[in-house]
Amino acid sequence: MPRPPLTLHSEAYSASGNLAADGYRKLLGAPSIDLVQTVVREAVQNSCDAALSDGGAEVHFRVRVLQQAELEALRDTVLADRPLDESAADPLEAFLSSTTPHVLEICDFGTAGLAGPTRADVAATEDEPTDFVDFLRNVGSRRNTTHGGGTYGYGKTSLYLASRCSTIVIDSQTTDAGEPRRRLMAAQLGSAFSANDADGIRRRFTGRHWWGQRSGDDEYVDPVEGDDAADLAGALGFPKRSPEHSGTSIMILDPLFVEEDRERAIDLIEEALLWFFWPRLLEGTPESRKMHFRIFVDGEERMLPRPEDFPPLDLFARAMKNLRSDPPGGDIVRSFRPKRDLGRLSFARGLRADRVAPAGREDSLFPERCAAIAVMRPVELVVRYFAGTQIADDRFEWAGVFVASDDDTVEEAFAMAEPPAHDDWQYEALSDKAARSIVKIAVDRIRAAALEYANPISAPAPDGDKGPSLAGIAGLFGRALEGDGEGAGPRRPGPGGGGGRTGPSVTRPTFVRLELGETGPVGVFELAVRGEGPALSLHLDPLLVMDGGTASEYSTAARPTVARVVDEAGEDLAIDGPVVIGDRRGRFEVSVAMPADCAVTINARISSDETV
């Protein structure tokens, strides 16, 4: 038996006015990121907010071409009645008659679905969700998820903008008044137009259209529900669902970015998932907050890499792990009038690793060498990255993470500073002076930290006061090395004693730069081991420099220690005792942790393993 076609409802202007679809389309503003990435962010953010509390959410991205029977169900049942406005009807007709009708589906599982009343004029009880009307009917509803990712829901506009025909189909397994409910509806966001209504009266219409089942008074349409919704969802090829597999599937018809360059579209989806949602993918993320992403192209799954194994996200993961430790690591970012913790900031640095797909392509979100701070609210969805200064040595890169405080006042200030696309913190737009101050102070501190991390001016102390001046310590290095272009420390011959032309030798350590480590200043030196010979060990003896002299006699002073040794290939070598370099030759970088208000130098020598 053929299914009855759904009813089209085109919204007419009321006597008191409405928001035209044209205005609705502009509410998103001008996001700083690609439309594909905006769509991914909006959809996943909604899934995060709707996730049930017992295990996180799973989100599937499915790029596919509709099968003939699926296309017929869409054309003859769901969208059988076309809008009177040609600018809305023509793109629909073009898609429905296409030989390759592409769709992008975003399907979440383990979420609450689009629950609550289906009429926007029905007042919900205090604890009753309003997800359905907030997503499909209302515009600008204030968020109802504490510390959630969204604010006023304008970002859902991106789902329509991503479609050439500005049309989406929604299938949701949810609840209403505590009872399981399956719902299906289609919607289009066109342009305002004039036409004759069913009574032949010329009227103005907003350009918003819905397809569903006829309501009692014909003033709107309701979603198809129950078995009819499940049957129609199956005919369209949506994933199977049951009350135990609640969630929502969104089908974007004729996505703009797929048919033009399908492989690039898949890359952009993968990139956006990794670049903006890596905090929810880490091994250490609590199960109740963890996200699980799967990507399917015509039914074939594309595996998403682990952030911990995907440079430079591995560095961000290390910085986040520090913030999540007990007690939390990193530095507190504070305001002082009033005195308030605004969030925590943590850094990690490491050798630059080669980029792998989907990173590495032209215009990739992932930089060739990372020097940036990822910022986020306690919901742990990346808002944006603040670019900073690169480490002078191009073999290295760094990453930072700032997570705003979960204090309600602070979190609300950051949430309100986000534009509709949630891709920035724009404190200038905040009318509340206290909220504006909170975000401005934090952003200013983050920007300064991003610029100073690679070449720090001073170390921030936990109480907000400035720590020891690295400029002063750099001056000590200058005096210690004055007149010695090759760096401090004597040259040591190899095991043969004479350091002949063919025997192994070590050059004098050369001071390279000064950095700020986790516990204070770090002096970085470079030396080279050359020549043929047996397996070797490297002996490093760091010495203090105070007031221009090397200081073995300062027995009461804190001693400098070798913190790291890296070979020419970028491998960290064990530093518990003589550094075993074996048959390695070439340059080595030595990092020395040092006390404040002094400099260091290094004595270096080599020995064969037999004579250690």
Steps between C-alpha positions, in 0.01 A plus 500: 500500500650836398583740780293818514707810412594741773338839523694818425454800728650830382510757778299814427573831668278567799341839552765584760788392277751212481868441435552446128704199393743743336575652841520156659767400248714801599488431873807281479707802399834442329674206671879493490498138384383303196127419465572126529681559827219725625247224426713240679548726803132587527381140465752350741445779752128423496578131553729583793228706665241226443720209615351277767698472821589132482775465241552791264368536148582340165471704181505358148571709189365326191567625146300300248294502183132417552385174349213516250238381751626748760486785250145404404390500864650846542351634176156340509428492874707746703535787251210422267348844560742772381512864619315762295817707485702398194832595662429232763334241275748501210812391699291223659385380160859504371615281788206259480562445128878459537670177392737526800292637789768550767408546865698559817351337809604585855362238738552494875436219744487503878335843500157618613372570149263786416276470804217705638193669350472544123310831520698813576205668674463225761661591831725219620533416868816608682677165455357417156739522203413719202752359254258436214357852480839657571654315206218500243278795584650767725789734432725631778377293794731536797704187578349263755809282557714607794855569377390369160677569173223706338350834592210624283491230231571722200763257378235260372467741205820343365317173439268674253778710347695180425219378272460626142125477550519623864313188614554246778310189614499410870438159656505484881444224755414685819248534781198717570344512846725210596382271217711385200420693184628474140476821296574591138474839332654697212575873492622757251641850548428700186425869443198719571245505218142594408236255374131419512400281795253209486210749504642702212605790721834663418730467801862543607695193611822491705676236288504236777343166399425175685376159381311283749155373585205738490404657832142539619467867406730500194704787645813286514614141449613252764779245453405154382514281810503138617509207260431728202814700582710185544368355172572819307846535658581148386382580148739799490794288615540654845672279762276260688396618847311378801409656836833360627689676217374854536643792308452713190594463133525807279507453122638800308375482143740579215788624720690781330845365570460131414442484127757774426790315669385198694840392633580849621161509676584179685840643595332814634259295710785293645706810566217683674428202726864476604584871517197612702401191699827328592445568876194272487693226316795457738556178691478688830161658427234377747268252331195716572652780287685301235396535136528218245512599132458277197515605134337302219531563127245300302492251787878460528646618830793743516691463826579812701846507664551538875598858596784361713653354180425793270749793497468768620198387704733278699647816656157644576409164656804520728409852608139394567614198700690739725187709556292191577747360754418491870587759619471691171822613339571810298481863607191677631393807303359751747332837515565715805210749512307303605739215580376207297639190327419523130645166390816294465769503234740215420772451237686213338786505252669238289675418178300583191358185343401451137133563429282214380159500329263673534757762610773611264284601206484857368293732724487237774380603844813337638809725483828370363660596831282561803523804727151565635274486804164318473232668712176351624233521765458220758287311246839433331407585143774705334380852423809622316880501494713802591813495285832570673873535436686206353794343682819623336614144425274385216531138609270575793140607549273573796134493596301655782154444646284746695183375670275765653391465862179310571388778734150590377574871465821440308358227276196711414722793403700287256184339360341838431819623331468233230340601168233276341767277340675453841837566335634790709483689831383852412493690829447833320138404432413434865283766663561368852812676630602218739463233231692712250782545750520124570538406135728792409747427780512131409540564126774759562690256724458218246626717214801609706580142598479389136750767399741446791506122542771433243705805609385579852564837660415389849348199669149559646483402864189323632385811686508709184825685581790489257758233554874517436597707197637289218643817350726533805608138477568547129729785598695264725538262209628787291769585754598134548539445126650838415786458252430128453322458170498121526318489830602426857685187612825340387528263207566139599683248282369153436607177666835498326608807695622696201175552315655404165339552166331163483431439870174613657487845661248736657483873427474763766134550604360816344230701675197518266211663684318551827155352563248493781443147629233372736716568808703800383755609240664246270825554312524320168841398361612326184802277450618257232659157519708410194735231374502125457545273800338279759168543676515810719355660810469875548594649840339838575596714798291819529658781705354817645606841377469775761624853450696390197686200646446127484401387844597159626577670830138604561423190703189650663337602171239289323669291237409509131390168354481354153129489420507365146732376226372470142696355211506623142210275405286652774512205738511559876789318668504364854670743741530289818880495507733518199295547183547188288521613137640176357593549135296820463695793356407855418344780701338463840286752684536515880245678722620598847253593776657778704438709810379857465741795496792310354618344175649163417762350279584136422811290499465215254710193431454163335620150586467160343252268668787276606660778708188652657 
